[in-house]
């Protein structure tokens, strides 16, 4: 996969030289290139922003440097629209990190990991002139994406997270692909708790079932721990969970957590605690 990142702070992306993603780049599994937006300006001050039309606080990123940068990176013309029917190669996906984007999830990471080319446009200040998004639709599949409902100072930190989430799904990047199967969100649930040696630490014991050697029991305990954790921390995830084919012991585990299975979906039993007769 090839990934291009355009930013006014290319140094911000230096951590992508480390660890698994850095190794994937060295091994040729990931061709990641970082570009300085200011290299695509034409004025002496290398200006990338200006005041917003309509007034208001902050600055807006100018459209022309972005069009020049994205066109250079994607090897398209900044002036001409793509000729009809000329799309031989699939369009790169242009990801624009923004708190106003669609939510970046594990499912989105999996989708993006199937692409040949991703381009990330890191906005700063109040954002990028909206006309860039219109222009970009002629050359890219444009996806504004948000890490979550909070505001960062710019897209760079979001790109670090998204590139890591996508990069680790590429074939060969994670040494043991099985570890991708059992982690949080891969099955719509949070991960079960994990323990290592010693079995007794500061008077705290590892749950006995994990020392039992009974693999069926261990698998069931882990699944039920996933249910318990998800119900406690992320009940919103349970609404999407496919409970249609759960074995009876799992239905009982959910019943103990206050959930019934109705038409293959989990339904929270109304809380009767404290109710007056
Ligand atoms: N840029 C600023 N805030 C962001 C967020 N929450 N997600 C992605 N990009 C952002």
Tab-separated table of N, CA and C in Angstrom, residues 77-241:
chain	number	residue	atom	x	y	z
A	77	UNK	N	-3.777	16.477	-12.714
A	77	UNK	CA	-3.635	17.894	-12.998
A	77	UNK	C	-4.445	18.713	-11.998
A	78	UNK	N	-3.833	19.792	-11.467
A	78	UNK	CA	-4.561	20.644	-10.522
A	78	UNK	C	-5.591	21.498	-11.240
A	79	UNK	N	-5.435	21.680	-12.551
A	79	UNK	CA	-6.328	22.561	-13.300
A	79	UNK	C	-7.439	21.784	-13.992
A	80	UNK	N	-7.068	20.699	-14.696
A	80	UNK	CA	-8.025	19.969	-15.522
A	80	UNK	C	-8.794	18.951	-14.701
A	81	UNK	N	-10.120	18.865	-14.934
A	81	UNK	CA	-10.820	17.733	-14.317
A	81	UNK	C	-10.372	16.433	-14.979
A	82	UNK	N	-10.523	15.334	-14.277
A	82	UNK	CA	-10.157	14.035	-14.852
A	82	UNK	C	-11.022	13.784	-16.078
A	83	UNK	N	-10.379	13.379	-17.207
A	83	UNK	CA	-11.146	13.110	-18.421
A	83	UNK	C	-12.114	11.967	-18.175
A	84	UNK	N	-13.348	12.115	-18.754
A	84	UNK	CA	-14.360	11.075	-18.537
A	84	UNK	C	-13.835	9.743	-19.064
A	85	UNK	N	-13.998	8.709	-18.296
A	85	UNK	CA	-13.582	7.374	-18.720
A	85	UNK	C	-12.095	7.146	-18.652
A	86	UNK	N	-11.333	8.134	-18.141
A	86	UNK	CA	-9.872	7.982	-18.138
A	86	UNK	C	-9.385	7.251	-16.892
A	87	UNK	N	-10.330	6.960	-16.015
A	87	UNK	CA	-9.920	6.373	-14.736
A	87	UNK	C	-9.508	4.918	-14.910
A	88	UNK	N	-8.255	4.708	-15.300
A	88	UNK	CA	-7.762	3.343	-15.470
A	88	UNK	C	-7.439	2.770	-14.095
A	89	UNK	N	-6.592	3.521	-13.362
A	89	UNK	CA	-6.263	3.093	-12.004
A	89	UNK	C	-7.389	3.516	-11.077
A	90	UNK	N	-7.641	2.737	-10.004
A	90	UNK	CA	-8.667	3.179	-9.058
A	90	UNK	C	-8.273	4.486	-8.400
A	91	UNK	N	-9.269	5.306	-8.072
A	91	UNK	CA	-8.977	6.597	-7.437
A	91	UNK	C	-8.399	6.376	-6.054
A	92	UNK	N	-7.390	7.172	-5.684
A	92	UNK	CA	-6.947	7.102	-4.297
A	92	UNK	C	-8.046	7.612	-3.372
A	93	UNK	N	-8.051	7.127	-2.159
A	93	UNK	CA	-8.981	7.644	-1.153
A	93	UNK	C	-8.295	8.815	-0.462
A	94	UNK	N	-8.967	9.953	-0.438
A	94	UNK	CA	-8.446	11.140	0.256
A	94	UNK	C	-9.138	11.227	1.607
A	95	UNK	N	-8.373	11.056	2.668
A	95	UNK	CA	-8.938	11.118	4.016
A	95	UNK	C	-8.601	12.469	4.611
A	96	UNK	N	-9.635	13.173	5.026
A	96	UNK	CA	-9.448	14.496	5.609
A	96	UNK	C	-9.853	14.409	7.079
A	97	UNK	N	-8.872	14.334	7.995
A	97	UNK	CA	-9.230	14.230	9.411
A	97	UNK	C	-9.934	15.499	9.865
A	98	UNK	N	-11.067	15.320	10.518
A	98	UNK	CA	-11.847	16.480	10.952
A	98	UNK	C	-12.851	16.024	11.997
A	99	UNK	N	-13.086	16.844	13.033
A	99	UNK	CA	-14.133	16.459	13.984
A	99	UNK	C	-15.510	16.447	13.330
A	100	UNK	N	-15.614	17.010	12.111
A	100	UNK	CA	-16.894	17.021	11.391
A	100	UNK	C	-17.010	15.853	10.424
A	101	UNK	N	-16.088	14.876	10.522
A	101	UNK	CA	-16.122	13.749	9.592
A	101	UNK	C	-16.937	12.581	10.107
A	102	UNK	N	-17.054	11.533	9.273
A	102	UNK	CA	-17.670	10.290	9.730
A	102	UNK	C	-16.723	9.650	10.746
A	103	UNK	N	-17.250	8.827	11.610
A	103	UNK	CA	-16.451	8.238	12.677
A	103	UNK	C	-15.467	7.214	12.116
A	104	UNK	N	-14.193	7.334	12.495
A	104	UNK	CA	-13.186	6.334	12.122
A	104	UNK	C	-13.309	5.167	13.092
A	105	UNK	N	-13.643	3.985	12.575
A	105	UNK	CA	-13.848	2.792	13.411
A	105	UNK	C	-12.941	1.668	12.905
A	106	UNK	N	-12.949	0.549	13.620
A	106	UNK	CA	-12.188	-0.620	13.168
A	106	UNK	C	-12.708	-1.074	11.802
A	107	UNK	N	-14.026	-0.984	11.595
A	107	UNK	CA	-14.592	-1.371	10.294
A	107	UNK	C	-14.052	-0.461	9.198
A	108	UNK	N	-13.918	0.837	9.488
A	108	UNK	CA	-13.360	1.771	8.495
A	108	UNK	C	-11.895	1.432	8.242
A	109	UNK	N	-11.150	1.099	9.299
A	109	UNK	CA	-9.741	0.728	9.132
A	109	UNK	C	-9.633	-0.493	8.223
A	110	UNK	N	-10.536	-1.460	8.429
A	110	UNK	CA	-10.508	-2.681	7.603
A	110	UNK	C	-10.798	-2.358	6.142
A	111	UNK	N	-11.762	-1.465	5.916
A	111	UNK	CA	-12.086	-1.048	4.542
A	111	UNK	C	-10.877	-0.376	3.899
A	112	UNK	N	-10.267	0.545	4.629
A	112	UNK	CA	-9.145	1.316	4.066
A	112	UNK	C	-7.930	0.428	3.815
A	113	UNK	N	-7.785	-0.634	4.618
A	113	UNK	CA	-6.635	-1.536	4.449
A	113	UNK	C	-6.715	-2.307	3.123
A	114	UNK	N	-7.903	-2.297	2.503
A	114	UNK	CA	-8.068	-2.982	1.206
A	114	UNK	C	-7.651	-2.099	0.031
A	115	UNK	N	-7.435	-0.816	0.280
A	115	UNK	CA	-7.139	0.132	-0.816
A	115	UNK	C	-5.666	0.042	-1.232
A	116	UNK	N	-5.393	0.488	-2.471
A	116	UNK	CA	-4.001	0.547	-2.938
A	116	UNK	C	-3.322	1.829	-2.489
A	117	UNK	N	-4.124	2.931	-2.475
A	117	UNK	CA	-3.524	4.241	-2.193
A	117	UNK	C	-4.411	5.072	-1.285
A	118	UNK	N	-3.802	5.587	-0.234
A	118	UNK	CA	-4.494	6.528	0.654
A	118	UNK	C	-3.706	7.829	0.674
A	119	UNK	N	-4.433	8.942	0.697
A	119	UNK	CA	-3.812	10.260	0.861
A	119	UNK	C	-4.486	10.921	2.060
A	120	UNK	N	-3.681	11.433	2.986
A	120	UNK	CA	-4.216	12.129	4.161
A	120	UNK	C	-3.899	13.616	4.036
A	121	UNK	N	-4.909	14.458	4.203
A	121	UNK	CA	-4.726	15.918	4.149
A	121	UNK	C	-4.930	16.478	5.552
A	122	UNK	N	-3.828	16.879	6.196
A	122	UNK	CA	-3.921	17.359	7.577
A	122	UNK	C	-4.258	18.844	7.591
A	123	UNK	N	-5.483	19.154	7.977
A	123	UNK	CA	-5.872	20.553	8.144
A	123	UNK	C	-5.379	21.081	9.476
A	124	UNK	N	-5.227	22.396	9.538
A	124	UNK	CA	-4.911	23.111	10.803
A	124	UNK	C	-5.836	24.302	10.867
A	125	UNK	N	-5.718	25.118	11.876
A	125	UNK	CA	-6.551	26.314	12.039
A	125	UNK	C	-8.034	25.907	12.001
A	126	UNK	N	-8.878	26.695	11.342
A	126	UNK	CA	-10.319	26.413	11.333
A	126	UNK	C	-10.704	25.401	10.259
A	127	UNK	N	-9.726	24.960	9.461
A	127	UNK	CA	-10.031	23.976	8.432
A	127	UNK	C	-9.568	24.440	7.062
A	128	UNK	N	-9.883	23.622	6.046
A	128	UNK	CA	-9.461	23.858	4.666
A	128	UNK	C	-10.650	24.441	3.893
A	129	UNK	N	-10.391	25.417	3.020
A	129	UNK	CA	-11.430	26.002	2.154
A	129	UNK	C	-12.250	24.861	1.519
A	130	UNK	N	-13.562	24.914	1.701
A	130	UNK	CA	-14.442	23.805	1.312
A	130	UNK	C	-14.357	23.474	-0.179
A	131	UNK	N	-13.975	24.450	-0.998
A	131	UNK	CA	-13.927	24.187	-2.447
A	131	UNK	C	-12.868	23.144	-2.799
A	132	UNK	N	-11.877	22.976	-1.919
A	132	UNK	CA	-10.872	21.930	-2.165
A	132	UNK	C	-11.546	20.560	-2.165
A	133	UNK	N	-12.525	20.384	-1.252
A	133	UNK	CA	-13.217	19.090	-1.166
A	133	UNK	C	-14.014	18.837	-2.453
A	134	UNK	N	-14.645	19.900	-2.989
A	134	UNK	CA	-15.408	19.753	-4.240
A	134	UNK	C	-14.469	19.386	-5.376
A	135	UNK	N	-13.342	20.136	-5.486
A	135	UNK	CA	-12.373	19.867	-6.544
A	135	UNK	C	-11.820	18.436	-6.418
A	136	UNK	N	-11.529	18.042	-5.185
A	136	UNK	CA	-10.875	16.747	-4.968
A	136	UNK	C	-11.759	15.582	-5.380
A	137	UNK	N	-13.084	15.804	-5.365
A	137	UNK	CA	-13.984	14.707	-5.724
A	137	UNK	C	-13.818	14.272	-7.175
A	138	UNK	N	-13.185	15.118	-7.984
A	138	UNK	CA	-12.950	14.728	-9.378
A	138	UNK	C	-11.795	13.744	-9.497
A	139	UNK	N	-10.972	13.663	-8.474
A	139	UNK	CA	-9.753	12.836	-8.572
A	139	UNK	C	-9.660	11.770	-7.493
A	140	UNK	N	-10.398	11.955	-6.412
A	140	UNK	CA	-10.267	11.073	-5.252
A	140	UNK	C	-11.651	10.617	-4.786
A	141	UNK	N	-11.661	9.549	-4.009
A	141	UNK	CA	-12.824	9.263	-3.170
A	141	UNK	C	-12.555	9.988	-1.861
A	142	UNK	N	-13.345	11.028	-1.592
A	142	UNK	CA	-13.058	11.903	-0.446
A	142	UNK	C	-13.814	11.408	0.787
A	143	UNK	N	-13.080	11.201	1.891
A	143	UNK	CA	-13.720	10.759	3.142
A	143	UNK	C	-13.242	11.605	4.315
A	144	UNK	N	-13.995	12.643	4.706
A	144	UNK	CA	-13.667	13.339	5.957
A	144	UNK	C	-13.895	12.359	7.119
A	145	UNK	N	-12.933	12.209	8.014
A	145	UNK	CA	-13.052	11.216	9.089
A	145	UNK	C	-12.647	11.794	10.435
A	146	UNK	N	-13.412	11.420	11.458
A	146	UNK	CA	-13.171	11.907	12.818
A	146	UNK	C	-12.742	10.770	13.726
A	147	UNK	N	-11.757	11.046	14.586
A	147	UNK	CA	-11.353	10.041	15.577
A	147	UNK	C	-12.395	9.902	16.667
A	148	UNK	N	-13.103	10.977	16.971
A	148	UNK	CA	-14.072	10.937	18.060
A	148	UNK	C	-14.605	12.331	18.313
A	149	UNK	N	-15.496	12.417	19.272
A	149	UNK	CA	-16.187	13.690	19.500
A	149	UNK	C	-15.400	14.599	20.430
A	150	UNK	N	-14.271	15.030	19.945
A	150	UNK	CA	-13.432	16.001	20.655
A	150	UNK	C	-12.601	16.703	19.596
A	151	UNK	N	-12.007	17.836	19.957
A	151	UNK	CA	-11.325	18.646	18.949
A	151	UNK	C	-9.811	18.657	19.196
A	152	UNK	N	-9.067	18.264	18.177
A	152	UNK	CA	-7.605	18.325	18.211
A	152	UNK	C	-7.172	19.627	17.527
A	153	UNK	N	-5.893	19.951	17.649
A	153	UNK	CA	-5.422	21.192	17.020
A	153	UNK	C	-5.222	21.051	15.518
A	154	UNK	N	-5.149	19.830	15.047
A	154	UNK	CA	-4.937	19.610	13.623
A	154	UNK	C	-5.060	18.139	13.324
A	155	UNK	N	-4.919	17.769	12.053
A	155	UNK	CA	-5.146	16.383	11.653
A	155	UNK	C	-3.995	15.436	11.929
A	156	UNK	N	-2.817	15.968	12.303
A	156	UNK	CA	-1.632	15.102	12.367
A	156	UNK	C	-1.767	13.960	13.378
A	157	UNK	N	-2.244	14.275	14.578
A	157	UNK	CA	-2.382	13.219	15.591
A	157	UNK	C	-3.398	12.174	15.134
A	158	UNK	N	-4.452	12.636	14.483
A	158	UNK	CA	-5.454	11.705	13.954
A	158	UNK	C	-4.828	10.806	12.890
A	159	UNK	N	-3.947	11.373	12.068
A	159	UNK	CA	-3.299	10.564	11.020
A	159	UNK	C	-2.390	9.513	11.649
A	160	UNK	N	-1.682	9.883	12.712
A	160	UNK	CA	-0.848	8.883	13.393
A	160	UNK	C	-1.705	7.687	13.806
A	161	UNK	N	-2.863	7.985	14.378
A	161	UNK	CA	-3.746	6.908	14.849
A	161	UNK	C	-4.292	6.104	13.668
A	162	UNK	N	-4.753	6.797	12.632
A	162	UNK	CA	-5.396	6.089	11.516
A	162	UNK	C	-4.387	5.253	10.731
A	163	UNK	N	-3.180	5.804	10.506
A	163	UNK	CA	-2.175	5.045	9.752
A	163	UNK	C	-1.763	3.798	10.540
A	164	UNK	N	-1.669	3.937	11.870
A	164	UNK	CA	-1.305	2.760	12.660
A	164	UNK	C	-2.414	1.708	12.610
A	165	UNK	N	-3.669	2.164	12.742
A	165	UNK	CA	-4.806	1.222	12.737
A	165	UNK	C	-4.927	0.509	11.389
A	166	UNK	N	-4.679	1.233	10.293
A	166	UNK	CA	-4.780	0.630	8.953
A	166	UNK	C	-3.528	-0.209	8.673
A	167	UNK	N	-2.358	0.362	8.978
A	167	UNK	CA	-1.088	-0.291	8.627
A	167	UNK	C	-0.933	-1.656	9.263
A	168	UNK	N	-1.398	-1.798	10.515
A	168	UNK	CA	-1.225	-3.080	11.194
A	168	UNK	C	-2.124	-4.175	10.622
A	169	UNK	N	-3.109	-3.778	9.790
A	169	UNK	CA	-3.978	-4.777	9.157
A	169	UNK	C	-3.411	-5.266	7.822
A	170	UNK	N	-2.338	-4.621	7.330
A	170	UNK	CA	-1.782	-5.037	6.043
A	170	UNK	C	-1.071	-6.379	6.213
A	171	UNK	N	-1.174	-7.238	5.201
A	171	UNK	CA	-0.566	-8.560	5.318
A	171	UNK	C	0.918	-8.454	5.659
A	172	UNK	N	1.340	-9.213	6.673
A	172	UNK	CA	2.757	-9.292	7.032
A	172	UNK	C	3.214	-8.272	8.052
A	173	UNK	N	2.375	-7.294	8.386
A	173	UNK	CA	2.827	-6.228	9.292
A	173	UNK	C	2.839	-6.711	10.750
A	174	UNK	N	1.776	-7.380	11.173
A	174	UNK	CA	1.737	-7.948	12.527
A	174	UNK	C	2.191	-9.404	12.426
A	175	UNK	N	3.236	-9.745	13.214
A	175	UNK	CA	3.876	-11.061	13.111
A	175	UNK	C	2.900	-12.211	13.238
A	176	UNK	N	2.040	-12.164	14.262
A	176	UNK	CA	1.083	-13.238	14.487
A	176	UNK	C	-0.322	-12.749	14.140
A	177	UNK	N	-0.812	-13.060	12.923
A	177	UNK	CA	-2.106	-12.521	12.480
A	177	UNK	C	-3.253	-12.923	13.397
A	178	UNK	N	-3.070	-14.012	14.196
A	178	UNK	CA	-4.137	-14.418	15.117
A	178	UNK	C	-4.433	-13.338	16.145
A	179	UNK	N	-3.414	-12.552	16.470
A	179	UNK	CA	-3.647	-11.511	17.478
A	179	UNK	C	-4.607	-10.448	16.948
A	180	UNK	N	-4.783	-10.367	15.631
A	180	UNK	CA	-5.740	-9.408	15.060
A	180	UNK	C	-7.170	-9.893	15.245
A	181	UNK	N	-7.315	-11.217	15.389
A	181	UNK	CA	-8.655	-11.794	15.450
A	181	UNK	C	-9.268	-11.581	16.828
A	182	UNK	N	-8.434	-11.682	17.876
A	182	UNK	CA	-8.973	-11.723	19.238
A	182	UNK	C	-8.976	-10.369	19.930
A	183	UNK	N	-8.747	-9.278	19.210
A	183	UNK	CA	-8.622	-8.015	19.922
A	183	UNK	C	-9.932	-7.231	19.941
A	184	UNK	N	-9.944	-6.181	20.755
A	184	UNK	CA	-11.149	-5.362	20.885
A	184	UNK	C	-11.636	-4.906	19.512
A	185	UNK	N	-12.953	-4.906	19.343
A	185	UNK	CA	-13.642	-4.377	18.161
A	185	UNK	C	-13.596	-5.308	16.957
A	186	UNK	N	-12.714	-6.345	16.959
A	186	UNK	CA	-12.664	-7.209	15.781
A	186	UNK	C	-13.975	-7.982	15.664
A	187	UNK	N	-14.655	-8.255	16.794
A	187	UNK	CA	-15.934	-8.953	16.738
A	187	UNK	C	-17.068	-8.093	17.310
A	188	UNK	N	-16.866	-6.803	17.364
A	188	UNK	CA	-17.904	-5.906	17.862
A	188	UNK	C	-17.976	-5.831	19.377
A	189	UNK	N	-17.016	-6.463	20.069
A	189	UNK	CA	-17.005	-6.451	21.545
A	189	UNK	C	-15.648	-5.963	22.028
A	190	UNK	N	-15.568	-5.580	23.283
A	190	UNK	CA	-14.277	-5.237	23.872
A	190	UNK	C	-13.522	-6.521	24.231
A	191	UNK	N	-12.223	-6.400	24.310
A	191	UNK	CA	-11.371	-7.560	24.584
A	191	UNK	C	-11.502	-8.006	26.048
A	192	UNK	N	-11.280	-9.304	26.276
A	192	UNK	CA	-11.279	-9.840	27.656
A	192	UNK	C	-9.994	-9.417	28.373
A	193	UNK	N	-9.977	-9.442	29.727
A	193	UNK	CA	-8.755	-9.080	30.450
A	193	UNK	C	-7.686	-10.155	30.293
A	194	UNK	N	-6.427	-9.735	30.349
A	194	UNK	CA	-5.306	-10.677	30.164
A	194	UNK	C	-4.393	-10.633	31.395
A	195	UNK	N	-3.687	-11.735	31.624
A	195	UNK	CA	-2.801	-11.888	32.788
A	195	UNK	C	-1.534	-12.619	32.356
A	196	UNK	N	-0.421	-12.358	33.087
A	196	UNK	CA	0.791	-13.143	32.856
A	196	UNK	C	1.423	-13.492	34.199
A	197	UNK	N	2.566	-14.156	34.180
A	197	UNK	CA	3.228	-14.590	35.419
A	197	UNK	C	3.713	-13.396	36.250
A	198	UNK	N	3.740	-13.463	37.547
A	198	UNK	CA	3.412	-14.634	38.388
A	198	UNK	C	1.899	-14.792	38.591
A	199	UNK	N	1.468	-16.014	38.928
A	199	UNK	CA	0.024	-16.256	39.092
A	199	UNK	C	-0.514	-15.581	40.348
A	200	UNK	N	0.399	-15.343	41.313
A	200	UNK	CA	-0.001	-14.592	42.508
A	200	UNK	C	0.904	-13.373	42.595
A	201	UNK	N	0.304	-12.186	42.631
A	201	UNK	CA	1.098	-10.951	42.647
A	201	UNK	C	0.472	-9.968	43.632
A	202	UNK	N	1.230	-9.606	44.653
A	202	UNK	CA	0.740	-8.691	45.692
A	202	UNK	C	-0.633	-9.110	46.212
A	203	UNK	N	-0.746	-10.394	46.523
A	203	UNK	CA	-1.983	-10.986	47.060
A	203	UNK	C	-3.143	-10.982	46.058
A	204	UNK	N	-2.854	-10.761	44.823
A	204	UNK	CA	-3.903	-10.833	43.806
A	204	UNK	C	-3.638	-12.045	42.924
A	205	UNK	N	-4.717	-12.846	42.743
A	205	UNK	CA	-4.571	-14.106	42.017
A	205	UNK	C	-5.102	-13.977	40.586
A	206	UNK	N	-4.465	-14.678	39.679
A	206	UNK	CA	-5.009	-14.821	38.327
A	206	UNK	C	-6.263	-15.688	38.437
A	207	UNK	N	-7.370	-15.359	37.727
A	207	UNK	CA	-8.578	-16.199	37.800
A	207	UNK	C	-8.237	-17.673	37.569
A	208	UNK	N	-8.730	-18.535	38.475
A	208	UNK	CA	-8.322	-19.942	38.506
A	208	UNK	C	-8.576	-20.643	37.171
A	209	UNK	N	-9.658	-20.280	36.488
A	209	UNK	CA	-10.003	-20.977	35.235
A	209	UNK	C	-8.854	-20.894	34.217
A	210	UNK	N	-8.085	-19.790	34.263
A	210	UNK	CA	-7.009	-19.619	33.281
A	210	UNK	C	-5.837	-20.561	33.553
A	211	UNK	N	-5.779	-21.123	34.775
A	211	UNK	CA	-4.711	-22.061	35.123
A	211	UNK	C	-5.189	-23.505	34.992
A	212	UNK	N	-6.473	-23.687	34.602
A	212	UNK	CA	-7.082	-25.017	34.650
A	212	UNK	C	-6.650	-25.911	33.494
A	213	UNK	N	-6.191	-25.321	32.407
A	213	UNK	CA	-5.844	-26.128	31.228
A	213	UNK	C	-7.067	-26.582	30.445
A	214	UNK	N	-8.266	-26.202	30.884
A	214	UNK	CA	-9.505	-26.580	30.187
A	214	UNK	C	-9.828	-25.511	29.136
A	215	UNK	N	-9.487	-25.818	27.888
A	215	UNK	CA	-9.560	-24.778	26.851
A	215	UNK	C	-10.980	-24.332	26.549
A	216	UNK	N	-11.935	-25.283	26.655
A	216	UNK	CA	-13.340	-24.923	26.440
A	216	UNK	C	-13.808	-23.940	27.496
A	217	UNK	N	-13.472	-24.250	28.748
A	217	UNK	CA	-13.878	-23.373	29.870
A	217	UNK	C	-13.220	-22.000	29.746
A	218	UNK	N	-11.944	-22.014	29.353
A	218	UNK	CA	-11.203	-20.744	29.222
A	218	UNK	C	-11.848	-19.878	28.137
A	219	UNK	N	-12.177	-20.508	27.007
A	219	UNK	CA	-12.791	-19.747	25.901
A	219	UNK	C	-14.116	-19.167	26.349
A	220	UNK	N	-14.903	-19.968	27.105
A	220	UNK	CA	-16.206	-19.469	27.567
A	220	UNK	C	-16.029	-18.321	28.573
A	221	UNK	N	-15.090	-18.483	29.487
A	221	UNK	CA	-14.842	-17.424	30.490
A	221	UNK	C	-14.441	-16.125	29.781
A	222	UNK	N	-13.566	-16.256	28.789
A	222	UNK	CA	-13.122	-15.050	28.074
A	222	UNK	C	-14.275	-14.373	27.354
A	223	UNK	N	-15.134	-15.184	26.714
A	223	UNK	CA	-16.287	-14.606	26.011
A	223	UNK	C	-17.194	-13.873	26.995
A	224	UNK	N	-17.434	-14.514	28.134
A	224	UNK	CA	-18.332	-13.883	29.114
A	224	UNK	C	-17.704	-12.616	29.693
A	225	UNK	N	-16.388	-12.611	29.843
A	225	UNK	CA	-15.711	-11.388	30.299
A	225	UNK	C	-15.862	-10.285	29.256
A	226	UNK	N	-15.816	-10.654	27.975
A	226	UNK	CA	-16.049	-9.662	26.902
A	226	UNK	C	-17.446	-9.059	27.046
A	227	UNK	N	-18.435	-9.922	27.304
A	227	UNK	CA	-19.809	-9.430	27.446
A	227	UNK	C	-19.896	-8.476	28.638
A	228	UNK	N	-19.291	-8.907	29.770
A	228	UNK	CA	-19.390	-8.116	31.003
A	228	UNK	C	-18.749	-6.737	30.792
A	229	UNK	N	-17.548	-6.739	30.234
A	229	UNK	CA	-16.839	-5.476	30.012
A	229	UNK	C	-17.581	-4.558	29.060
A	230	UNK	N	-18.090	-5.171	27.975
A	230	UNK	CA	-18.769	-4.347	26.964
A	230	UNK	C	-20.046	-3.755	27.548
A	231	UNK	N	-20.781	-4.576	28.335
A	231	UNK	CA	-22.026	-4.072	28.951
A	231	UNK	C	-21.701	-2.927	29.905
A	232	UNK	N	-20.577	-3.051	30.610
A	232	UNK	CA	-20.233	-2.046	31.620
A	232	UNK	C	-19.696	-0.759	30.972
A	233	UNK	N	-18.781	-0.935	29.996
A	233	UNK	CA	-18.071	0.238	29.469
A	233	UNK	C	-18.659	0.800	28.188
A	234	UNK	N	-19.171	-0.094	27.325
A	234	UNK	CA	-19.644	0.363	26.009
A	234	UNK	C	-20.972	-0.291	25.651
A	235	UNK	N	-22.029	-0.066	26.454
A	235	UNK	CA	-23.308	-0.713	26.145
A	235	UNK	C	-23.813	-0.364	24.746
A	236	UNK	N	-23.372	0.759	24.188
A	236	UNK	CA	-23.812	1.130	22.832
A	236	UNK	C	-23.412	0.058	21.811
A	237	UNK	N	-22.283	-0.641	22.064
A	237	UNK	CA	-21.833	-1.656	21.112
A	237	UNK	C	-22.769	-2.867	21.100
A	238	UNK	N	-23.423	-3.121	22.227
A	238	UNK	CA	-24.262	-4.323	22.317
A	238	UNK	C	-25.511	-4.210	21.434
A	239	UNK	N	-25.948	-2.995	21.150
A	239	UNK	CA	-27.132	-2.817	20.303
A	239	UNK	C	-26.872	-3.377	18.899
A	240	UNK	N	-25.607	-3.362	18.473
A	240	UNK	CA	-25.248	-3.834	17.127
A	240	UNK	C	-24.875	-5.319	17.110
A	241	UNK	N	-24.764	-5.909	18.288
A	241	UNK	CA	-24.218	-7.261	18.383
A	241	UNK	C	-25.219	-8.314	17.905
